[in-house]
PDB file of C-alpha atoms and ligand atoms in Angstrom:
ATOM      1  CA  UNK A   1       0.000   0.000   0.000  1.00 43.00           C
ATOM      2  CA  UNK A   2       1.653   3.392  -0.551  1.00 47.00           C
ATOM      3  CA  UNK A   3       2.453   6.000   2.024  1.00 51.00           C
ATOM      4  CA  UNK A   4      -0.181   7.918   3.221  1.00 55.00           C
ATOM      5  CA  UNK A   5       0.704  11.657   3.780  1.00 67.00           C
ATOM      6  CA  UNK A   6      -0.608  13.078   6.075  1.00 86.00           C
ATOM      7  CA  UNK A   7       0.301  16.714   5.355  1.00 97.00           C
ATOM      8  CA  UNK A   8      -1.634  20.044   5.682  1.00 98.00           C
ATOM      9  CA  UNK A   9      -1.916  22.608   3.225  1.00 98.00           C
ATOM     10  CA  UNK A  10      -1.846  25.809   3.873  1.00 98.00           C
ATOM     11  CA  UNK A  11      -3.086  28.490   0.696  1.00 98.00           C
ATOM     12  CA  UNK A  12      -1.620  32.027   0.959  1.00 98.00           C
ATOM     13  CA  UNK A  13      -4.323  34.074  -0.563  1.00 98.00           C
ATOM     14  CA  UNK A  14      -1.625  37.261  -0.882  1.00 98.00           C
ATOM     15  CA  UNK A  15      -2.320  37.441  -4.851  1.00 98.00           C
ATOM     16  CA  UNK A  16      -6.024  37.609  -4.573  1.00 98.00           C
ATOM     17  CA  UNK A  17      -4.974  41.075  -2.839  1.00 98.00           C
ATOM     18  CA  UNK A  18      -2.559  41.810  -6.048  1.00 97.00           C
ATOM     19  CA  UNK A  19      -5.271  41.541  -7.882  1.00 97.00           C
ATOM     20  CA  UNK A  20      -8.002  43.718  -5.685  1.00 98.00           C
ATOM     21  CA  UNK A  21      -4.580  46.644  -5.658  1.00 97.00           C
ATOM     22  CA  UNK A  22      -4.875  46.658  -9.233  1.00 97.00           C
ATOM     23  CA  UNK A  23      -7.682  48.594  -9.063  1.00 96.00           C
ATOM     24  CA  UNK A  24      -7.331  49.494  -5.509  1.00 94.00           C
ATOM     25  CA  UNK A  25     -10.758  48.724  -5.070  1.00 94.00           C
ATOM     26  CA  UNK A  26     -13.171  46.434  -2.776  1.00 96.00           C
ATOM     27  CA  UNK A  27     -12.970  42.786  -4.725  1.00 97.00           C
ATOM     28  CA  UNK A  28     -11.617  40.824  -4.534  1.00 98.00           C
ATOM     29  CA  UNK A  29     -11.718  40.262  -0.945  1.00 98.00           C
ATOM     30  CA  UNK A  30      -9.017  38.290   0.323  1.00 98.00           C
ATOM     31  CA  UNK A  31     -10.889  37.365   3.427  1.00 98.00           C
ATOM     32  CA  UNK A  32     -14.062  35.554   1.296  1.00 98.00           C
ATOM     33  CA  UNK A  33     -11.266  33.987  -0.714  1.00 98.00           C
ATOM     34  CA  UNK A  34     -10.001  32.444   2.821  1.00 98.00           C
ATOM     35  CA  UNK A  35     -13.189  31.399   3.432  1.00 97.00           C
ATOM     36  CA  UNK A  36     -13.662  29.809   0.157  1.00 98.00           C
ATOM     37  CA  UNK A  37      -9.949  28.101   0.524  1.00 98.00           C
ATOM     38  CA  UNK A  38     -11.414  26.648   4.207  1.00 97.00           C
ATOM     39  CA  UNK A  39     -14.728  25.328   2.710  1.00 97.00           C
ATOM     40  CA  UNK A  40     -12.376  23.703   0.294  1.00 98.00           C
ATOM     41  CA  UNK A  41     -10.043  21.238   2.136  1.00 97.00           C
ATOM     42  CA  UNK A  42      -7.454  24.648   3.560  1.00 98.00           C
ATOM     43  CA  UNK A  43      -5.942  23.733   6.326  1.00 97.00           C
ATOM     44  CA  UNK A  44      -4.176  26.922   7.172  1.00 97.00           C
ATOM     45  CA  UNK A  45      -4.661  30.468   5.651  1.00 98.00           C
ATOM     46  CA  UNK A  46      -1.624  32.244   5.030  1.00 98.00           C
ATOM     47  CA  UNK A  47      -0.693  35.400   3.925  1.00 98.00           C
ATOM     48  CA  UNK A  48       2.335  37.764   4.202  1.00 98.00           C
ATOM     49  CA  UNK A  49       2.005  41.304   5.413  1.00 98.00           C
ATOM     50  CA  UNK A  50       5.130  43.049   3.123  1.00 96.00           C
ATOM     51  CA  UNK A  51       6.683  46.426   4.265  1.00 95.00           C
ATOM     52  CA  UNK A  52       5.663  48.068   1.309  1.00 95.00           C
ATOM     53  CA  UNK A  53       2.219  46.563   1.709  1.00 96.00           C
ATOM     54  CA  UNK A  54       1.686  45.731  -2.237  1.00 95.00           C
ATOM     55  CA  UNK A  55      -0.567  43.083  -1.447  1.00 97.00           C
ATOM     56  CA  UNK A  56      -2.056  42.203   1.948  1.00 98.00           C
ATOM     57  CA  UNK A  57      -3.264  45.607   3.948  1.00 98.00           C
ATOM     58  CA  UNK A  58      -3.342  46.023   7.567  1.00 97.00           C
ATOM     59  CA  UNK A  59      -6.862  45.611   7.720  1.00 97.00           C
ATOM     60  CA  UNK A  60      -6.993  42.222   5.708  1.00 98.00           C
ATOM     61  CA  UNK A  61      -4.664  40.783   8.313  1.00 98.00           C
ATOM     62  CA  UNK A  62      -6.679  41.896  11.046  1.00 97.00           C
ATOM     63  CA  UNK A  63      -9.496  40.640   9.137  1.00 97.00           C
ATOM     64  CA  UNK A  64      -7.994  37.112   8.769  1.00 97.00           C
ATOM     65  CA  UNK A  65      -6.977  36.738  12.119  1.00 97.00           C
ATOM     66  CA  UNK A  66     -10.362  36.692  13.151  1.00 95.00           C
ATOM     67  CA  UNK A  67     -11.574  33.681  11.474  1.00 93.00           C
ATOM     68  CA  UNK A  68     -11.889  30.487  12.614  1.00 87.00           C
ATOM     69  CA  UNK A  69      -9.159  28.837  12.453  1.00 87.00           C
ATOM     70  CA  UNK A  70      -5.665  28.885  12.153  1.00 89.00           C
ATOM     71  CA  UNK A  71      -4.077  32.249  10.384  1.00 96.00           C
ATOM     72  CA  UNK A  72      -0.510  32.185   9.264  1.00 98.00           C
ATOM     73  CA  UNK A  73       1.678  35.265   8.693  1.00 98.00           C
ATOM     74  CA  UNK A  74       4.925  35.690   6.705  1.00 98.00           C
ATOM     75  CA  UNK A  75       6.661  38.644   8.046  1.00 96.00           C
ATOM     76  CA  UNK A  76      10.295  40.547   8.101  1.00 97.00           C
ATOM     77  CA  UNK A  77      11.817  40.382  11.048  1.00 97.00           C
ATOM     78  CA  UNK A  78      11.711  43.904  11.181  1.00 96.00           C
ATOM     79  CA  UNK A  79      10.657  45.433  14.588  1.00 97.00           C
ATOM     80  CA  UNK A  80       7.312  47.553  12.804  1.00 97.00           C
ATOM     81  CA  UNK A  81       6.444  44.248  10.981  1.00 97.00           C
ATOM     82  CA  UNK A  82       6.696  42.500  14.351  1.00 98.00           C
ATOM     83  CA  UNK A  83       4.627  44.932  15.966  1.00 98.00           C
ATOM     84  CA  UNK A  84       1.673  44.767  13.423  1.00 97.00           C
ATOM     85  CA  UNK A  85       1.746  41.015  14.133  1.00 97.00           C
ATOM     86  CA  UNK A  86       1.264  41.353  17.762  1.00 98.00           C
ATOM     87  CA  UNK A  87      -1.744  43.922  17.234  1.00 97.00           C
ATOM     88  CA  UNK A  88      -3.305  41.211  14.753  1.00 97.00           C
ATOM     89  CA  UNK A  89      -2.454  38.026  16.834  1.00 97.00           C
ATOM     90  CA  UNK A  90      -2.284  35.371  13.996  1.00 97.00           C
ATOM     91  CA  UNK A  91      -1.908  31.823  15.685  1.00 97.00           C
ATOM     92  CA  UNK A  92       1.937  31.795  13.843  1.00 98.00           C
ATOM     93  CA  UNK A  93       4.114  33.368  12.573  1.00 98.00           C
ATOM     94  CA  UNK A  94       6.798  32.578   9.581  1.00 98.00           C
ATOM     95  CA  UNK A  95       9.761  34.851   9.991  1.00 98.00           C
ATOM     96  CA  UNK A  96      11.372  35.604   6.055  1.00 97.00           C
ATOM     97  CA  UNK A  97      13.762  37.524   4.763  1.00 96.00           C
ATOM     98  CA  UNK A  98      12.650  40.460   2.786  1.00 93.00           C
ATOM     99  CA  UNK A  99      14.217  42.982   0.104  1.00 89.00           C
ATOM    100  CA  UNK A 100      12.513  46.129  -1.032  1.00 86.00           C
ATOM    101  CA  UNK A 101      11.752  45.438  -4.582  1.00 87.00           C
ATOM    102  CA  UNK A 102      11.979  41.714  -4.642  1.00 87.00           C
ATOM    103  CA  UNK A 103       8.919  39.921  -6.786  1.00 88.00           C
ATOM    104  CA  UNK A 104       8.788  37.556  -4.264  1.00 87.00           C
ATOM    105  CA  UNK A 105      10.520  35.873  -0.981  1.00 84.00           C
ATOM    106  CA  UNK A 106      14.310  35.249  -2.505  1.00 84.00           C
ATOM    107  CA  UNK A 107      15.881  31.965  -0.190  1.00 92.00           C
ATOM    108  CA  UNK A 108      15.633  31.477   3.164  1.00 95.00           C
ATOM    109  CA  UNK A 109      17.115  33.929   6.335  1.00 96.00           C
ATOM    110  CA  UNK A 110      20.483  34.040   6.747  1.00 93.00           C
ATOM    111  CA  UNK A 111      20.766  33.055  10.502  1.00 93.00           C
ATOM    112  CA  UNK A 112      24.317  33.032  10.310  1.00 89.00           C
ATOM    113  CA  UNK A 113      25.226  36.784  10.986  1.00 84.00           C
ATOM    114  CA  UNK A 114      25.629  36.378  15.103  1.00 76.00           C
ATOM    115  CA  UNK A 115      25.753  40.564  15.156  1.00 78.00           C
ATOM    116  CA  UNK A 116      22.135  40.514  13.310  1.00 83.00           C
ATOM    117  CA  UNK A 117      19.604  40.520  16.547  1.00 93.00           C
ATOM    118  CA  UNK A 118      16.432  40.971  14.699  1.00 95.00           C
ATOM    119  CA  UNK A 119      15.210  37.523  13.698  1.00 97.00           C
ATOM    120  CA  UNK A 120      16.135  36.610  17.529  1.00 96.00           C
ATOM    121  CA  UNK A 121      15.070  39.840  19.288  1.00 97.00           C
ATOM    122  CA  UNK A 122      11.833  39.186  16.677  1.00 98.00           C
ATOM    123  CA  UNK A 123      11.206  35.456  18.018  1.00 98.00           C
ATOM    124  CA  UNK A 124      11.263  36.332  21.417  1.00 98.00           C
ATOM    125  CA  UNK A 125       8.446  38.957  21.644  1.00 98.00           C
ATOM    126  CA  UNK A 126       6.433  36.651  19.498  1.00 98.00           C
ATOM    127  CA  UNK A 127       6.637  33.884  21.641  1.00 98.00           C
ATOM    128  CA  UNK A 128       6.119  35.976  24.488  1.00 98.00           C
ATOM    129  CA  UNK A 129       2.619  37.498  22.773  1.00 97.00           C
ATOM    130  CA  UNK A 130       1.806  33.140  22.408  1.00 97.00           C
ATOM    131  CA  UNK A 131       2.332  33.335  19.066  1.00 97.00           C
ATOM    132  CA  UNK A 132       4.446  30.172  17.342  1.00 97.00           C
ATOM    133  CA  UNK A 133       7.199  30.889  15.348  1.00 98.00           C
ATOM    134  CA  UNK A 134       8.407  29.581  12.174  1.00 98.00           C
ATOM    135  CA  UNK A 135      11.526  30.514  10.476  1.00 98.00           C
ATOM    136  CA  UNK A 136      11.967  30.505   6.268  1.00 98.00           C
ATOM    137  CA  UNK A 137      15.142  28.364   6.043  1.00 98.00           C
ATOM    138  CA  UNK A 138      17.717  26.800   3.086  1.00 98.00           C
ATOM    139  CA  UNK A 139      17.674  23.309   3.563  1.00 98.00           C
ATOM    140  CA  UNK A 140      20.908  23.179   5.240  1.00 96.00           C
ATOM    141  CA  UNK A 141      21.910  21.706   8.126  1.00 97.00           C
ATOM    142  CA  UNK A 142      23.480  25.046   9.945  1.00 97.00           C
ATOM    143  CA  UNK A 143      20.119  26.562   9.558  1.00 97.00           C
ATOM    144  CA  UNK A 144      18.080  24.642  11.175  1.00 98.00           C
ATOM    145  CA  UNK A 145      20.438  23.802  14.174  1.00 97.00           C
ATOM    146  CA  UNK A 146      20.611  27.355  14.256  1.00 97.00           C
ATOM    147  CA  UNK A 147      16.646  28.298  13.945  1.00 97.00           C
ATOM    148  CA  UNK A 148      16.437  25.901  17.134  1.00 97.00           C
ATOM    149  CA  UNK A 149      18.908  27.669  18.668  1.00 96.00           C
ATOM    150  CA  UNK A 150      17.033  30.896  18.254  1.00 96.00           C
ATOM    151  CA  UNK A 151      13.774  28.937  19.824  1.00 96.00           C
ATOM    152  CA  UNK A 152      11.776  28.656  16.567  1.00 97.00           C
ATOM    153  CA  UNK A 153       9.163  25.836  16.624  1.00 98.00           C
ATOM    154  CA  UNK A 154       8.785  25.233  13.184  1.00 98.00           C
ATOM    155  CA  UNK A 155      11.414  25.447  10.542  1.00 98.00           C
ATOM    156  CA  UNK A 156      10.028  26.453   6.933  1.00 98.00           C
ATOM    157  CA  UNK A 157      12.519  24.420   4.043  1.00 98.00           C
ATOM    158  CA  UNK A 158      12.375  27.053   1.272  1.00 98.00           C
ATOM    159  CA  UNK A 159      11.397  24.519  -1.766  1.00 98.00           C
ATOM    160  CA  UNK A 160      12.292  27.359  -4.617  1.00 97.00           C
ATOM    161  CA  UNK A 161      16.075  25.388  -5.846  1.00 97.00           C
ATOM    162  CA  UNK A 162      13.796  22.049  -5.999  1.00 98.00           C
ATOM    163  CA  UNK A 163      11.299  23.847  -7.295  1.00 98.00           C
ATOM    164  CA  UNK A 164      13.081  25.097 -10.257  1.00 97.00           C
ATOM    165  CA  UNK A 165      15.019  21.966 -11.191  1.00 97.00           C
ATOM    166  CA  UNK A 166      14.464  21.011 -14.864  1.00 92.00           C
ATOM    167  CA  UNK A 167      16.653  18.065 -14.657  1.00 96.00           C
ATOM    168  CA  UNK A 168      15.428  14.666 -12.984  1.00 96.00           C
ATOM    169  CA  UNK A 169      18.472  13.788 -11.705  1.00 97.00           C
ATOM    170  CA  UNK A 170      18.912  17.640  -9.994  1.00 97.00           C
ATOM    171  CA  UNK A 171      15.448  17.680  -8.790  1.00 97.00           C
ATOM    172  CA  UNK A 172      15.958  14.245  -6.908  1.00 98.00           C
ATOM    173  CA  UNK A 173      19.003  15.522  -5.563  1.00 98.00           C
ATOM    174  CA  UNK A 174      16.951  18.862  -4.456  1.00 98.00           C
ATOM    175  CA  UNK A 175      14.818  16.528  -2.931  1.00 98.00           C
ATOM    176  CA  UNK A 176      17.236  14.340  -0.515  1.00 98.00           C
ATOM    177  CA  UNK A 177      18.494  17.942   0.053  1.00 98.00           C
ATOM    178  CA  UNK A 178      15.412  18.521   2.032  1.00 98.00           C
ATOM    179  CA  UNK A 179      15.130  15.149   3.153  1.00 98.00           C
ATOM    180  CA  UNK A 180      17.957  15.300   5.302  1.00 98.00           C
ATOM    181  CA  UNK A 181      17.220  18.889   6.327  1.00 98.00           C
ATOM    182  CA  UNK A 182      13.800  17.511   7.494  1.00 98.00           C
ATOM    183  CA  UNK A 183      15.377  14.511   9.335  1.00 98.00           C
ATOM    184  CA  UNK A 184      17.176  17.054  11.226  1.00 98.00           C
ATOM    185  CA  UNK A 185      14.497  19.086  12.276  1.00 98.00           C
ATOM    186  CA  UNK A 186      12.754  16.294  13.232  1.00 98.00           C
ATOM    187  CA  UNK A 187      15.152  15.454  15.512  1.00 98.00           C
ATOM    188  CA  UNK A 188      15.353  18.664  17.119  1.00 98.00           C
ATOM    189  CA  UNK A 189      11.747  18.610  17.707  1.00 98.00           C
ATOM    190  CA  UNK A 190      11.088  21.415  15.164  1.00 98.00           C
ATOM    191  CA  UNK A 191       8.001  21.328  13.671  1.00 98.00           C
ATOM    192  CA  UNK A 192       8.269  20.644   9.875  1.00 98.00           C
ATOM    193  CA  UNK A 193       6.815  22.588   6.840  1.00 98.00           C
ATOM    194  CA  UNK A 194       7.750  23.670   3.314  1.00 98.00           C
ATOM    195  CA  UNK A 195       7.018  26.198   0.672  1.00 98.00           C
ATOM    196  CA  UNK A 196       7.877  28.529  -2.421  1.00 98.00           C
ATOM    197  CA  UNK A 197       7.404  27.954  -5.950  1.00 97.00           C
ATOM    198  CA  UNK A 198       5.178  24.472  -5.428  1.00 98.00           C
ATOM    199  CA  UNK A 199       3.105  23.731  -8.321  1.00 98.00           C
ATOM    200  CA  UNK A 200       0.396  20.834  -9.150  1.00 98.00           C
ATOM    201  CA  UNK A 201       3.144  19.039 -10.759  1.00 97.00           C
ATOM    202  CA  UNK A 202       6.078  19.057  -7.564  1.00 98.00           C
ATOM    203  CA  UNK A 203       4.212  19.392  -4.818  1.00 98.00           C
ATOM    204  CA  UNK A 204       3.350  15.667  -4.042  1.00 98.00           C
ATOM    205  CA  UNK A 205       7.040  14.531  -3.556  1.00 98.00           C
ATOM    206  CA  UNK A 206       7.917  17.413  -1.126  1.00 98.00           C
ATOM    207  CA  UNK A 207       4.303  16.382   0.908  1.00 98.00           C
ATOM    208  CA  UNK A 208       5.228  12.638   0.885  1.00 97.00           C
ATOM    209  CA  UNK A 209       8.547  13.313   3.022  1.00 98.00           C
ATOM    210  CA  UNK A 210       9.183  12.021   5.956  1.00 97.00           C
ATOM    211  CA  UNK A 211       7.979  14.167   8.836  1.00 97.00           C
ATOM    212  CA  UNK A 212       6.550  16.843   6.538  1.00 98.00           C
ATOM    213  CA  UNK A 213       3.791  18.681   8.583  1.00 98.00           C
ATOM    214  CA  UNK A 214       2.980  21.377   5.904  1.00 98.00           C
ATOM    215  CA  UNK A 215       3.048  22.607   2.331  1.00 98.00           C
ATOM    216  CA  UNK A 216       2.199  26.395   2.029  1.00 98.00           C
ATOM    217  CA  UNK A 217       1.064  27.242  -1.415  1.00 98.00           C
ATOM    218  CA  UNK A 218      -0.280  30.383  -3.257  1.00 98.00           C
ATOM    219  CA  UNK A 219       0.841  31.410  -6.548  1.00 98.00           C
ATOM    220  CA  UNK A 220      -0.116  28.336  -7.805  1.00 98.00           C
ATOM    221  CA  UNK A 221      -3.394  27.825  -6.376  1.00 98.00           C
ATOM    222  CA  UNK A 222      -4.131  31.506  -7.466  1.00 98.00           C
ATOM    223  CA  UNK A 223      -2.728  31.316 -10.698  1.00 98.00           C
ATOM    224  CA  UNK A 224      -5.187  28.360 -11.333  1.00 98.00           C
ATOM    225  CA  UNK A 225      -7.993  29.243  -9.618  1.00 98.00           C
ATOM    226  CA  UNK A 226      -8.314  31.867 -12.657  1.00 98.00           C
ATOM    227  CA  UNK A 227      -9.499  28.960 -15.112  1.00 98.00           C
ATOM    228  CA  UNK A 228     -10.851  26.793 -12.979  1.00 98.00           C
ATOM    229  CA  UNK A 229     -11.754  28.538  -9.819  1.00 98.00           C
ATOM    230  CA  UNK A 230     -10.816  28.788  -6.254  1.00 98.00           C
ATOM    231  CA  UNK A 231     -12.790  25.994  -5.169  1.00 98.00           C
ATOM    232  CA  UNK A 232     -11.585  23.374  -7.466  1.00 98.00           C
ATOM    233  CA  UNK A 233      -7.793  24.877  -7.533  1.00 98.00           C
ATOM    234  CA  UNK A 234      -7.653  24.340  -3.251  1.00 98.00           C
ATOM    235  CA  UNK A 235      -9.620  21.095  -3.727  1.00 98.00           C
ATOM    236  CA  UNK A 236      -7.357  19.729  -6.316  1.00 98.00           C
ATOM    237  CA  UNK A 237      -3.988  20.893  -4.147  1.00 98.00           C
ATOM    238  CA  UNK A 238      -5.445  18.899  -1.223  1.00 98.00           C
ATOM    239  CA  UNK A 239      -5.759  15.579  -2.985  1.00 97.00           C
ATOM    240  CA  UNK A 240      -2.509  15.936  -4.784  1.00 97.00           C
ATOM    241  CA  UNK A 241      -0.643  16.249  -1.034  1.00 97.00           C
ATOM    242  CA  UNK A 242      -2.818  14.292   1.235  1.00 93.00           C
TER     243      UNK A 242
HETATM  244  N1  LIG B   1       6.417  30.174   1.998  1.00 61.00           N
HETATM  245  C1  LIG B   1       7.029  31.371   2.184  1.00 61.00           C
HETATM  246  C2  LIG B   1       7.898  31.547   3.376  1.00 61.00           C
HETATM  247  C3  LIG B   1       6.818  32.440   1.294  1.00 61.00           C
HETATM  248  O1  LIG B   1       7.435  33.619   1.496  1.00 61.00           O
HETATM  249  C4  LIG B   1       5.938  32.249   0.211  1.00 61.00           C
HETATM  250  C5  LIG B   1       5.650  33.396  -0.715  1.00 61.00           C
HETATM  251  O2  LIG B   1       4.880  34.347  -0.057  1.00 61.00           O
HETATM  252  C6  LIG B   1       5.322  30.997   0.069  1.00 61.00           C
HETATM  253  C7  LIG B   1       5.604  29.969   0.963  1.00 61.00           C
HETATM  254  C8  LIG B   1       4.363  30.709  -1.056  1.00 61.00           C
HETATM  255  O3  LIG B   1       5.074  30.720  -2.243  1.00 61.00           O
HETATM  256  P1  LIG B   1       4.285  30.546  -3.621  1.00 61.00           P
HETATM  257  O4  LIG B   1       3.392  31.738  -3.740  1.00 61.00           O
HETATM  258  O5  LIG B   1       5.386  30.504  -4.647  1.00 61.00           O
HETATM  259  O6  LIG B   1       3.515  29.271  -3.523  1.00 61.00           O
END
């Protein structure tokens, strides 16, 4: 019998907001698109609250967090990021490393600079609000020793090299890659999940890992959702991982 997964999915709904700043108008709402995304199989709703607020507004996050169920929030470590988290509350947070300018999240944090206090001055006063913290890592093994070290719960394997493997041979490899990164964490105790650039057609192997908790999604899921709509795009993401 093949290996059940047992994995969540979480949908970030931040590109339903790209679209409603097109026009900078009402619709669409990313809240009703959460809602649709929950009715659908969603296990998690995530979205990421960006400095220069291009997508996701104040208001939506606020808006989110008081849903039922879990809300997930990407965020810079940066201290008025931070602070906008503890006025919203989500049930976790996803600490990532962000660029002015960047079209999206570009790797994981680099956890490496010991004279950089923000991600761990940033993890302590979200644990202290009772919020759980996940860091945005490269599957390396210094990363996640060191994302324990800093008291994260959850690490976040950034899936984006994987991801963009054309090769079989270099994909597989991507994929041990965050094998081994996930036995580690598992080891630790670190809660497991993974994300960037997943698709309907690379998403399954990443799910079907050993000790994989997780899979947060959104371009995709929005991207299809335009031809076949939100419903069937969540629904179909669901049954590919679980
Ligand atoms: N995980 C993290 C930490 C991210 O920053 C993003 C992008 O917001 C995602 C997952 C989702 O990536 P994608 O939109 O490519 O599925």
């Amino acid at each position: 019998m093949p290996f059940a997964s047992h994995c969540k999915l979480g949908v970030n709904v931040d590109h339903i907001a790209t679209l409603r700043q097109a026009r900078r108008e009402s619709e669409p709402d990313p809240v009703a698109a959460a809602q649709v995304c929950k009715a659908s199989g969603a296990d998690m709703i995530v979205c990421h609250l960006r400095k220069d607020r291009r997508h996701i507004q104040d208001q939506d996050l606020l808006r989110l967090c008081e849903l039922k169920g879990e809300t997930h929030l990407e965020l810079s470590s940066d201290p008025e990021m931070v602070a906008a988290a503890l006025r919203a509350k989500p049930a976790s947070v996803c600490l990532v490393p962000e660029t002015p300018r960047e079209v999206t999240t570009l790797g994981g944090l680099n956890l490496l600079d010991a004279k950089d206090k923000a991600v761990e001055n940033a993890v302590k006063k979200l644990k202290k609000a009772g919020i759980e913290v996940s860091l945005f890592v490269d599957p390396d093994p210094v990363s996640v020793r060191r994302a324990k070290a800093l008291g994260a719960d959850t690490v976040e394997l950034c899936t984006t090299a994987y991801a963009a493997a054309r090769e079989k041979k270099k994909a597989a490899a991507e994929l041990e890659t965050l094998a081994l990164a996930g036995y580690l964490a598992h080891e630790m105790e670190l809660g497991l999940h993974a994300g960037h650039a997943l698709d309907y057609h690379n998403a399954r192997a990443v799910a079907r890992l050993p000790h994989m908790a997780c899979l947060n999604i959104g371009f995709a899921i929005v991207s299809r959702s335009v031809f076949v709509g939100l419903k069937t795009a969540v629904t179909e993401m669901k049954q590919l991982i679980s």
